[in-house]
Short mmCIF file of C-alpha atoms and ligand atoms in Angstrom, two decimals:
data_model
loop_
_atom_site.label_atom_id
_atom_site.label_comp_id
_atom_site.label_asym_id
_atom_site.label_seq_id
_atom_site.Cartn_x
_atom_site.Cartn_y
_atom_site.Cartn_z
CA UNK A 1 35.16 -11.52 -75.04
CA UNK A 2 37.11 -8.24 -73.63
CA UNK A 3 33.96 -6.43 -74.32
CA UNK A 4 31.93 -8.93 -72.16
CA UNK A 5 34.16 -9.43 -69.08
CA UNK A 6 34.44 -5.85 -69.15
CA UNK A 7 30.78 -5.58 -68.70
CA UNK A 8 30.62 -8.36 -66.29
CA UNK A 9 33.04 -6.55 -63.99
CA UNK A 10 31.54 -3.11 -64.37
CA UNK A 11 27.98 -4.50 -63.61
CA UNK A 12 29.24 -6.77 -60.50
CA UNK A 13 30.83 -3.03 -59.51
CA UNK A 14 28.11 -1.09 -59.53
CA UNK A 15 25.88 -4.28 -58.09
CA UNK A 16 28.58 -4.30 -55.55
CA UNK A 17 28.66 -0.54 -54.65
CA UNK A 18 24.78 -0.87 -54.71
CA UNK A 19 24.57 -3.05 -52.12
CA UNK A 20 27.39 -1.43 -49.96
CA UNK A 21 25.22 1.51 -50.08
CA UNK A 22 21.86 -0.08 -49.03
CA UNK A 23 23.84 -1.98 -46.05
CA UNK A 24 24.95 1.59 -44.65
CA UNK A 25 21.81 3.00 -45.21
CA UNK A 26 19.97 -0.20 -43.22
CA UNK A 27 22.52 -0.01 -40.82
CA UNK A 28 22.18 3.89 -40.34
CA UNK A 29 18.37 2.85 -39.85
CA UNK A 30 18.86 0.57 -37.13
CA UNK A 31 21.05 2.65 -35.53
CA UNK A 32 18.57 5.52 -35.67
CA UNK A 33 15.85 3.10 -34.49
CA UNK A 34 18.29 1.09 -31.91
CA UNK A 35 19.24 5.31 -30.70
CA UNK A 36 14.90 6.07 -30.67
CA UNK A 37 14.60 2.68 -28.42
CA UNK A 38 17.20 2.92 -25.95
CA UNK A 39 15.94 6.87 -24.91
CA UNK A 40 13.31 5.12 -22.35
CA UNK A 41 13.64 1.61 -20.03
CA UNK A 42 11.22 1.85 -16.97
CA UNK A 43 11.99 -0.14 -14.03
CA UNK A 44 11.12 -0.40 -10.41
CA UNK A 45 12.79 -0.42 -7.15
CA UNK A 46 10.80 -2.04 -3.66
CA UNK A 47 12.70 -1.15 -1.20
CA UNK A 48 11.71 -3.91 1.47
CA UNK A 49 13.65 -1.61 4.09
CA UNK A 50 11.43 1.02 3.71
CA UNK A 51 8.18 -0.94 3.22
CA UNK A 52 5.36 -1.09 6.08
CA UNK A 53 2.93 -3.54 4.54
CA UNK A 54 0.44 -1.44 4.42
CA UNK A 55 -0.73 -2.43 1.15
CA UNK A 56 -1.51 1.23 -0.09
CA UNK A 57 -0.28 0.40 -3.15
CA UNK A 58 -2.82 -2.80 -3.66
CA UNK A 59 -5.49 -0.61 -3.04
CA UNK A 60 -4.23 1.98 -5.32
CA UNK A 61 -3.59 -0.40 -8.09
CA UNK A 62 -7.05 -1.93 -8.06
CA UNK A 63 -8.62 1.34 -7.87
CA UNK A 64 -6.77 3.14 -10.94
CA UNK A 65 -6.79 0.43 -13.54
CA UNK A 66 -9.74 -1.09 -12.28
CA UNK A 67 -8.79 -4.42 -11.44
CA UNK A 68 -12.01 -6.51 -9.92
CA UNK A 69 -12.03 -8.16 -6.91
CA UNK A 70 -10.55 -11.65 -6.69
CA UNK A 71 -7.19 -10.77 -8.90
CA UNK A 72 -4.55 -8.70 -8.73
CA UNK A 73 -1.50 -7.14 -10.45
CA UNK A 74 0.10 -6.23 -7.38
CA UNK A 75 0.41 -8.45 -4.21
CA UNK A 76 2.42 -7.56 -0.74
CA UNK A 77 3.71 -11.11 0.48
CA UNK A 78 4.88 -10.91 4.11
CA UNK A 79 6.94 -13.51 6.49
CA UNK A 80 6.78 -13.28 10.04
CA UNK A 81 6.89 -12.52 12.81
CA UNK A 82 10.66 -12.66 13.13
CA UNK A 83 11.92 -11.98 17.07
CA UNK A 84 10.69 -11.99 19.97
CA UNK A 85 7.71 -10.02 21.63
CA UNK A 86 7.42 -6.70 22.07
CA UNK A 87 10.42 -6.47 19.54
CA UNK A 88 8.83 -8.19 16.20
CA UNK A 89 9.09 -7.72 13.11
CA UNK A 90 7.99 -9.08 9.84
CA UNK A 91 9.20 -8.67 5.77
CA UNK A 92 7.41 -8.04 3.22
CA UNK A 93 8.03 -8.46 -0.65
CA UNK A 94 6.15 -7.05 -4.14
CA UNK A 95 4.93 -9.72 -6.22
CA UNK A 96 4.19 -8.00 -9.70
CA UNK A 97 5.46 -8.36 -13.29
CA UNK A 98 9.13 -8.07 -13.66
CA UNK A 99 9.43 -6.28 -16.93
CA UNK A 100 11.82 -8.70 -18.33
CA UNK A 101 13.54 -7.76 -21.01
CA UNK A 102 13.79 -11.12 -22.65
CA UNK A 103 10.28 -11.81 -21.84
CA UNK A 104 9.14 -15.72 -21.66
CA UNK A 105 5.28 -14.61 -21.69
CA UNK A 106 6.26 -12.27 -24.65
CA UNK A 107 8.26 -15.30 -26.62
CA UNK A 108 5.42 -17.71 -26.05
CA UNK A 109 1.94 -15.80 -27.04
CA UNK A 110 0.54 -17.30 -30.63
CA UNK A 111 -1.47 -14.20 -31.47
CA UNK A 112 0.91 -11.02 -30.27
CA UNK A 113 -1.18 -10.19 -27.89
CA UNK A 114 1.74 -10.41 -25.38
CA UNK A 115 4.28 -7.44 -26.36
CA UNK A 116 7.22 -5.53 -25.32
CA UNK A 117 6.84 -1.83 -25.90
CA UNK A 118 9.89 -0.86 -27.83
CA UNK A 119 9.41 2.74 -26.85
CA UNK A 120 9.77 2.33 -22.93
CA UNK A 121 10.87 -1.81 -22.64
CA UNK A 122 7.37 -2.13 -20.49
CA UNK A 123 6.03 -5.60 -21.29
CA UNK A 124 2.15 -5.02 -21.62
CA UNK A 125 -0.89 -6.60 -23.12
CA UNK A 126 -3.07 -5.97 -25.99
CA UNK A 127 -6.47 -7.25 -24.60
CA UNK A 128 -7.90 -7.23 -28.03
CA UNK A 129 -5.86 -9.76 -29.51
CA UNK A 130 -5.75 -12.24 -26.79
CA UNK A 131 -7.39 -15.19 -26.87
CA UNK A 132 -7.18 -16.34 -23.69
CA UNK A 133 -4.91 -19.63 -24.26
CA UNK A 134 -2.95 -19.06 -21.22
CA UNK A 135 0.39 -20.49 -22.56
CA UNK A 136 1.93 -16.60 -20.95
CA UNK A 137 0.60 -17.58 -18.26
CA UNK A 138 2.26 -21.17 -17.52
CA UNK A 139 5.23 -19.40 -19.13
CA UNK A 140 5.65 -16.58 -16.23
CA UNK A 141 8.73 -17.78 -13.98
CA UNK A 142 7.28 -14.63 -11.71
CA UNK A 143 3.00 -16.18 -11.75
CA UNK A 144 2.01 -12.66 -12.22
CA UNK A 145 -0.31 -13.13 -14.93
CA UNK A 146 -4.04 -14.15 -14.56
CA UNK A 147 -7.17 -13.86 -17.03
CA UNK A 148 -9.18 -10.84 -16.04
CA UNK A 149 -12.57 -11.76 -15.45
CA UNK A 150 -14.15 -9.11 -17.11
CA UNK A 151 -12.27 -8.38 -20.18
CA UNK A 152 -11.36 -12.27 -20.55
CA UNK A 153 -7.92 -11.19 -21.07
CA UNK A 154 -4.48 -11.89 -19.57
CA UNK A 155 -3.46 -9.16 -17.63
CA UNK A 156 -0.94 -8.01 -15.33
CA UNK A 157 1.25 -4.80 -13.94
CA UNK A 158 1.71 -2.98 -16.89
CA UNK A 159 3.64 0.28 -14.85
CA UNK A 160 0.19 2.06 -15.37
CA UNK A 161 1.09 2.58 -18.76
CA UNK A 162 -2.63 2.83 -19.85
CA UNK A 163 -3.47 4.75 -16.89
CA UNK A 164 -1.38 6.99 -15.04
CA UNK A 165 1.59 7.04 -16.84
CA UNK A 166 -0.32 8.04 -20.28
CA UNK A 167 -1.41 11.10 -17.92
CA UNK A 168 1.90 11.91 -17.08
CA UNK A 169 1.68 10.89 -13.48
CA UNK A 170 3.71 8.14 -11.42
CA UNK A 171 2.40 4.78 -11.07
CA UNK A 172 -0.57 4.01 -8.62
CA UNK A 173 0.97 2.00 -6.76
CA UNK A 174 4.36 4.46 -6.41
CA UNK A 175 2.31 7.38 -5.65
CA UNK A 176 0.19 5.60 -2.65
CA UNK A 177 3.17 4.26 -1.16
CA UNK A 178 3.13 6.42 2.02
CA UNK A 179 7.15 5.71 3.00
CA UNK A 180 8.23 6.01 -0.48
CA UNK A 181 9.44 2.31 -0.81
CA UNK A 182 8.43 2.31 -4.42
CA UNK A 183 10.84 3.69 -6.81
CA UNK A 184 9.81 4.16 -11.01
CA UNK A 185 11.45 5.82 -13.10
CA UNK A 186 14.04 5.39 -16.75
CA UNK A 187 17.12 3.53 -16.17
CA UNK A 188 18.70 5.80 -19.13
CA UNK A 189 18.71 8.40 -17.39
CA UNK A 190 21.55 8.56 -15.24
CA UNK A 191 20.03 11.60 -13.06
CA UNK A 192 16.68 9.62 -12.56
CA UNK A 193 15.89 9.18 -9.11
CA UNK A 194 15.34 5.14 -9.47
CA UNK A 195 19.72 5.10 -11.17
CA UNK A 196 20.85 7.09 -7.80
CA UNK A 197 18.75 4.14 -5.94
CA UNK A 198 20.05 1.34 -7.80
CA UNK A 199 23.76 3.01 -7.81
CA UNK A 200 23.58 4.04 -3.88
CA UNK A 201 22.04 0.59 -2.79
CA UNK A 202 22.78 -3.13 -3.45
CA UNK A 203 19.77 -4.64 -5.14
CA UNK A 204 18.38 -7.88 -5.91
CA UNK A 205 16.09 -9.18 -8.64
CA UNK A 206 14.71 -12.52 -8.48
CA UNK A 207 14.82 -15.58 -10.18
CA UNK A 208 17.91 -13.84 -12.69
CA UNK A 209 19.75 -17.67 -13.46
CA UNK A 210 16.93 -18.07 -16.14
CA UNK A 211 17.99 -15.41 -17.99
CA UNK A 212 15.02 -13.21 -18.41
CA UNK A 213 16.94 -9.92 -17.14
CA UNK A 214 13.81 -9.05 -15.09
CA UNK A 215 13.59 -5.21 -14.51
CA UNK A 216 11.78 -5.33 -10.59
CA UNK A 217 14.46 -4.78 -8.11
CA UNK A 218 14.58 -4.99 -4.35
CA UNK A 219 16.19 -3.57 -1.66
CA UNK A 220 16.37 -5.95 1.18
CA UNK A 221 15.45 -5.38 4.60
CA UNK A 222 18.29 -4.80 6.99
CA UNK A 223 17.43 -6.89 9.74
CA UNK A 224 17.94 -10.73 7.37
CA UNK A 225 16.29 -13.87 8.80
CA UNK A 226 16.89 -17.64 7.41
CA UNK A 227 13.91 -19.15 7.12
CA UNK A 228 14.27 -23.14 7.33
CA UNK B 1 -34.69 46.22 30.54
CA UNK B 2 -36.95 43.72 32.18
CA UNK B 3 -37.74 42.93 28.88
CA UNK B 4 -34.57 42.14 27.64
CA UNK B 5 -33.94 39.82 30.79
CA UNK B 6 -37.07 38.32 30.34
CA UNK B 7 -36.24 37.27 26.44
CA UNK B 8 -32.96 35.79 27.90
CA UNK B 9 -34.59 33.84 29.73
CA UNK B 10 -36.80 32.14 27.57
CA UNK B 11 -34.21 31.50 25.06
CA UNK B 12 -32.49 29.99 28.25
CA UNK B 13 -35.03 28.16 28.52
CA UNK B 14 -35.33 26.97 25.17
CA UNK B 15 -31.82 25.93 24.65
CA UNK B 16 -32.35 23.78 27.99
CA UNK B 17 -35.22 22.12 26.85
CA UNK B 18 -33.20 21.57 23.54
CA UNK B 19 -30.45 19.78 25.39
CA UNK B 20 -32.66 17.53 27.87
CA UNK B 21 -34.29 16.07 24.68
CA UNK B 22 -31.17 15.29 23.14
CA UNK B 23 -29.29 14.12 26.19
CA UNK B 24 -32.46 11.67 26.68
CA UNK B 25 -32.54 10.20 23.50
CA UNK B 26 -28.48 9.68 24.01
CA UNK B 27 -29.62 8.13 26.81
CA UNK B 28 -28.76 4.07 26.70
CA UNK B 29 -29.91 1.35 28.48
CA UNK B 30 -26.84 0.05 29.60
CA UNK B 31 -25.73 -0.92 33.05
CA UNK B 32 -22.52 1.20 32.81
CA UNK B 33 -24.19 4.41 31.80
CA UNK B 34 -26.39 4.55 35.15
CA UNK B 35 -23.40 4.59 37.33
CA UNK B 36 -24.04 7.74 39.20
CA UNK B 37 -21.06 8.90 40.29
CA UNK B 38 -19.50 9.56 36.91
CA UNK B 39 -22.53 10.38 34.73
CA UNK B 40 -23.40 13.77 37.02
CA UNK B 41 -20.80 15.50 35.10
CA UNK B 42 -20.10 13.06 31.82
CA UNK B 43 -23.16 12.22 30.96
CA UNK B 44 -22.84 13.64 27.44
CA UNK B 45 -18.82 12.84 26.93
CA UNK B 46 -19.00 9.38 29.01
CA UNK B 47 -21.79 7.75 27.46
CA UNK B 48 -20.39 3.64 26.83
CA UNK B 49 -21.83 2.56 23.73
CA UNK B 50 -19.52 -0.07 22.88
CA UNK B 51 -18.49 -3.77 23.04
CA UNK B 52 -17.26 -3.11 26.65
CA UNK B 53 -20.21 -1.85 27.98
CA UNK B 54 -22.18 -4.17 27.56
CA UNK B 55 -24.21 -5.51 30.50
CA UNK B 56 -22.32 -9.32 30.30
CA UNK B 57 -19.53 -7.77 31.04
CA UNK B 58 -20.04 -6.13 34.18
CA UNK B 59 -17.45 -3.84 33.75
CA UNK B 60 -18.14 -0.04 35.12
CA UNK B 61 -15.99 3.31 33.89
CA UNK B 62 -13.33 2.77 37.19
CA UNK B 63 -12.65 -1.09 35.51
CA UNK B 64 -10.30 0.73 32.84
CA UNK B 65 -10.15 4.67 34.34
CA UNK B 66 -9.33 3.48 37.69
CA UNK B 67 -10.68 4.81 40.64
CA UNK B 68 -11.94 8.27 40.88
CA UNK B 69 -9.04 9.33 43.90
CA UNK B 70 -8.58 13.02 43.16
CA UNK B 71 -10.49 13.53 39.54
CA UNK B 72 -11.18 16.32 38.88
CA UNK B 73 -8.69 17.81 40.98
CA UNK B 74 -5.42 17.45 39.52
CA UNK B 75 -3.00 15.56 39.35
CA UNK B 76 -4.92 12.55 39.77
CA UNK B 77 -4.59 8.99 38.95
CA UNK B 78 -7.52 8.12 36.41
CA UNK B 79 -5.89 6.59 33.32
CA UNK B 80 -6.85 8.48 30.15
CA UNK B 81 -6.74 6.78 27.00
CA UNK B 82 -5.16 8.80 23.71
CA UNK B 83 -2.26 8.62 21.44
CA UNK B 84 -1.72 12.41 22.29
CA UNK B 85 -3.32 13.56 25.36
CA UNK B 86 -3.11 10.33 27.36
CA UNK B 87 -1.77 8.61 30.78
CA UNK B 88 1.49 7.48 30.05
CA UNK B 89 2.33 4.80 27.90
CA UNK B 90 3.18 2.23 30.14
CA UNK B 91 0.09 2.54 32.11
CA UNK B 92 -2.62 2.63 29.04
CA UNK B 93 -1.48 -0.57 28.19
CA UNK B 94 -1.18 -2.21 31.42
CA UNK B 95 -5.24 -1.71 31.91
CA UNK B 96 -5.57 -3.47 28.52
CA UNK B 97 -3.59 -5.92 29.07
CA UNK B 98 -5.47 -7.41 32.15
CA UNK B 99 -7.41 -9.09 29.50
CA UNK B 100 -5.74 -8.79 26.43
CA UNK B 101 -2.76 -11.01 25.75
CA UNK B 102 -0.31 -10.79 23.61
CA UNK B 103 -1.07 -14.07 21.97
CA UNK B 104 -4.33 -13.25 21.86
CA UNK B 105 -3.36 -9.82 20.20
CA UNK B 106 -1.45 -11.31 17.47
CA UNK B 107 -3.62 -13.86 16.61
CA UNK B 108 -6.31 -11.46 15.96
CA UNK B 109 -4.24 -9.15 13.60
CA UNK B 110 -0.45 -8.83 13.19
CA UNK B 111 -0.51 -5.00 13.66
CA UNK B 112 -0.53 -5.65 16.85
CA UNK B 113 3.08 -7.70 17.53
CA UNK B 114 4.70 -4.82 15.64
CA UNK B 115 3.30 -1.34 17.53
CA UNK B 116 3.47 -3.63 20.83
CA UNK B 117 4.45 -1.27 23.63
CA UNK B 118 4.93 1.50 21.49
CA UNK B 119 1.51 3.15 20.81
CA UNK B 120 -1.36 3.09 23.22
CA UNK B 121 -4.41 1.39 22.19
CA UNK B 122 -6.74 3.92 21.95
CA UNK B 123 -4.10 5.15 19.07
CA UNK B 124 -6.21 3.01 16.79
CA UNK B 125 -9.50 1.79 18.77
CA UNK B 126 -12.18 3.69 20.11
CA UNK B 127 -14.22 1.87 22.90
CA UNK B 128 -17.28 4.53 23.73
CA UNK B 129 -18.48 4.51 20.39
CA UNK B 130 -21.31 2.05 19.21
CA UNK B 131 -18.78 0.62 16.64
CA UNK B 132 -14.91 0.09 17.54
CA UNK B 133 -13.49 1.74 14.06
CA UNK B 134 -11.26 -1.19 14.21
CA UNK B 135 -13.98 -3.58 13.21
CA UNK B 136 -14.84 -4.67 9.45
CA UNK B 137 -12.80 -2.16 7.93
CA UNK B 138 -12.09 -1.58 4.20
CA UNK B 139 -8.74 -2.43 2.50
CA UNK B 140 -8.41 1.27 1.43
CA UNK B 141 -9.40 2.58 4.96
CA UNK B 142 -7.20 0.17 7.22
CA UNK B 143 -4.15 1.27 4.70
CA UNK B 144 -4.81 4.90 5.55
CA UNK B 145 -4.79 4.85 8.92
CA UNK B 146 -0.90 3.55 8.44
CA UNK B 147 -0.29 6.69 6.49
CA UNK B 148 -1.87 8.86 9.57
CA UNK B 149 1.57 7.95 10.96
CA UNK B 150 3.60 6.45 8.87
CA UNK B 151 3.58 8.94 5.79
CA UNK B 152 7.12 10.09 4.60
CA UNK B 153 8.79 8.40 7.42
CA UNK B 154 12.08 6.70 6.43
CA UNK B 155 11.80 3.34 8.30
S1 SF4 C 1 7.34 -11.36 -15.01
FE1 SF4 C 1 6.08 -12.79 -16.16
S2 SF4 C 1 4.50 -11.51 -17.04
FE2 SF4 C 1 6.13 -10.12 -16.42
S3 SF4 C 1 7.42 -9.91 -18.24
FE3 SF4 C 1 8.30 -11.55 -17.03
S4 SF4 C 1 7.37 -13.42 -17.86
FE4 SF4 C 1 6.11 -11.70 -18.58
S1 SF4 C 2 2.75 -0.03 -11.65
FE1 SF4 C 2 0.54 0.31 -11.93
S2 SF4 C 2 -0.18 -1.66 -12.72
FE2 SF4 C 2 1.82 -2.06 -11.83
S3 SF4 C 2 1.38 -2.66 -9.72
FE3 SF4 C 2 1.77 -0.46 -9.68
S4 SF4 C 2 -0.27 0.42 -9.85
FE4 SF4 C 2 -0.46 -1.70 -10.50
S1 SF4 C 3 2.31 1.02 -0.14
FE1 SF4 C 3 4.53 1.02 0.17
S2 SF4 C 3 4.78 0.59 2.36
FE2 SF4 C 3 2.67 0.08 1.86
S3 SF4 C 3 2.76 -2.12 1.37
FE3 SF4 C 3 2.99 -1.04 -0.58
S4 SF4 C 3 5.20 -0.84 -0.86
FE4 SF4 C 3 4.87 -1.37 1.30
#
């Protein structure tokens, strides 16, 4: 009887200790990983201040990842003309994924194709493994997505991830942008460029009440307007 | 020496030929470029190729230049049209203007209600050539022509 509870207690011990030691070890994992993660989140600034509607950045979009004709990952909206002539002026805003960081298209694709890149929190697409169902693309708050005509994929702004930023280079769109309204660049690294933006300007980001932390921000023009 | 000369002179000679040739097949058969006055001297830098020269229009080079006054005495008051070399501001657009309002402006592209009264015309159209470079442009071109001016600015 001694001899048995004895055993029972050393074994639920060691069982005990066991365990203890594989918790710290997962947790020591995750933090590693969760430490490997955080080093990179991309984000964008538009500053609608700055911005000319020039549509430089279309142009350079479609050009470098090859988007055809007829869609778009990138579209300049514009209101106006606010004020009176010779004095007008009109705003203009980026429609383009958001980046979100708790990503609707991302939660709702069947096959994976939809993904969040762990490595720099840009939410891409893996064109092989879509099937073209479209539920990301009723799911988008934002409607940036569409079904590329040629690869019969869903597609979208991806930050040039398979283009210019596997080169090394700034986005397409960024580098075009001849007033410098477009801001990229890692929001975990507090001597970026885009974190003295952010820091030195109030921002907006749209559509935040439905919780998808969305990663586009904008700088709003000085002069406001209501529209009615 | 007379040998020389005489060399000189049929390269002279040459080079004249050259340039009647060319200045005839320049030539056009507009109205506006027969309009004697002018074309003694311009012939090869006032040749009206465009959209406005056309014979409909009955227009002739003093409709937009104004009339000839001084020219080419200086000062004078001919209106020259150019971003950088140009009559003053104020008066580039007022010839424009006689036809072109500002509704109509802004109806045909909204470049227009934002640079109004700030940059001559002839900053972005060209009215001599054949082709205004205004018309059917590309995406990629039209946004370039922004950057001419706008590139780096801090709006
Ligand atoms: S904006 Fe749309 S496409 Fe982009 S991450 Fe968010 S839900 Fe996905
Ligand atoms: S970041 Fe790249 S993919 Fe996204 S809009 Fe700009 S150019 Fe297009
Ligand atoms: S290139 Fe820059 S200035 Fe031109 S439309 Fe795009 S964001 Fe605006």
């Amino acid at each position: 009887m001694e001899n048995s509870k004895r055993r029972f207690l050393k074994g639920t011990c060691a069982l005990l200790a066991g365990a203890t030691g594989a918790t710290l070890l997962t947790t020591v994992n995750a933090a590693e990983s969760a430490k490997a993660e955080a080093e990179i989140k991309y984000a964008m600034v538009h500053d609608e201040s700055k911005c000319i509607g020039c549509r430089a950045c279309e142009v350079a979009c479609r050009e470098v990842n090859e988007v055809p004709e007829g869609v778009s990952r990138i579209e300049i909206l514009q209101t106006g003309p606010f004020g009176e002539y010779p004095n007008q002026f009109y705003h203009f805003s980026r429609k383009s994924c958001q980046h979100c960081e708790d990503a609707p298209c991302v939660n709702v694709c069947p096959t994976g194709a939809a993904f969040i890149d762990k490595e720099t929190g840009i939410v891409s697409v893996d064109a092989w493994k879509c099937v073209g169902c479209q539920y990301c693309i009723a799911a988008c708050p934002y409607q940036v997505r569409f079904i590329n005509p040629v690869t019969h994929a869903a597609d979208k702004c991806d930050f040039c991830r398979e283009t210019n930023l596997a080169q090394g280079k700034q986005p397409a769109c960024v580098a075009a942008c001849p007033t410098k309204a477009l801001v990229f660049g890692n929001l975990k690294d507090s001597t970026s460029e885009i974190v003295q933006v952010l820091r030195a300007n109030p921002t907006q980001r749209a559509k935040v009440a439905l919780g998808t932390r969305p990663k586009l921000f904008r700088i709003l023009a000085k002069s406001g307007e209501v529209v009615l | 020496m007379s040998k020389i000369k005489w060399l000189w002179s049929i390269r002279l000679g040459a080079i004249a030929l050259l340039l009647s040739f060319s200045a005839a097949s320049a030539e056009s058969p507009l109205q506006i470029n027969s309009d004697a006055a002018c074309m003694k001297c311009h012939k090869r830098n006032g040749s009206m190729l465009g959209h406005h020269g056309q014979d409909t229009m009955k227009m002739s080079c003093s409709s937009c230049h104004g009339e000839k006054g001084d020219h080419p005495k200086k000062p004078n008051d001919l209106v020259v049209f150019s971003l950088q070399e140009g009559s003053e501001l104020d008066k580039q657009l007022a010839v424009c203007r006689k036809c072109h309002t500002p509704k109509k402006l802004s109806a045909a592209d909204w470049t227009h209600n934002v640079h109004a009264k700030k940059v001559p015309c002839a900053a972005c159209h060209k009215l001599h050539s054949a082709t205004d470079p205004m018309a059917e442009m590309t995406p990629k071109v039209r946004s370039e022509l922004c950057s001419s001016c706008h590139a780096g600015k801090q709006e």
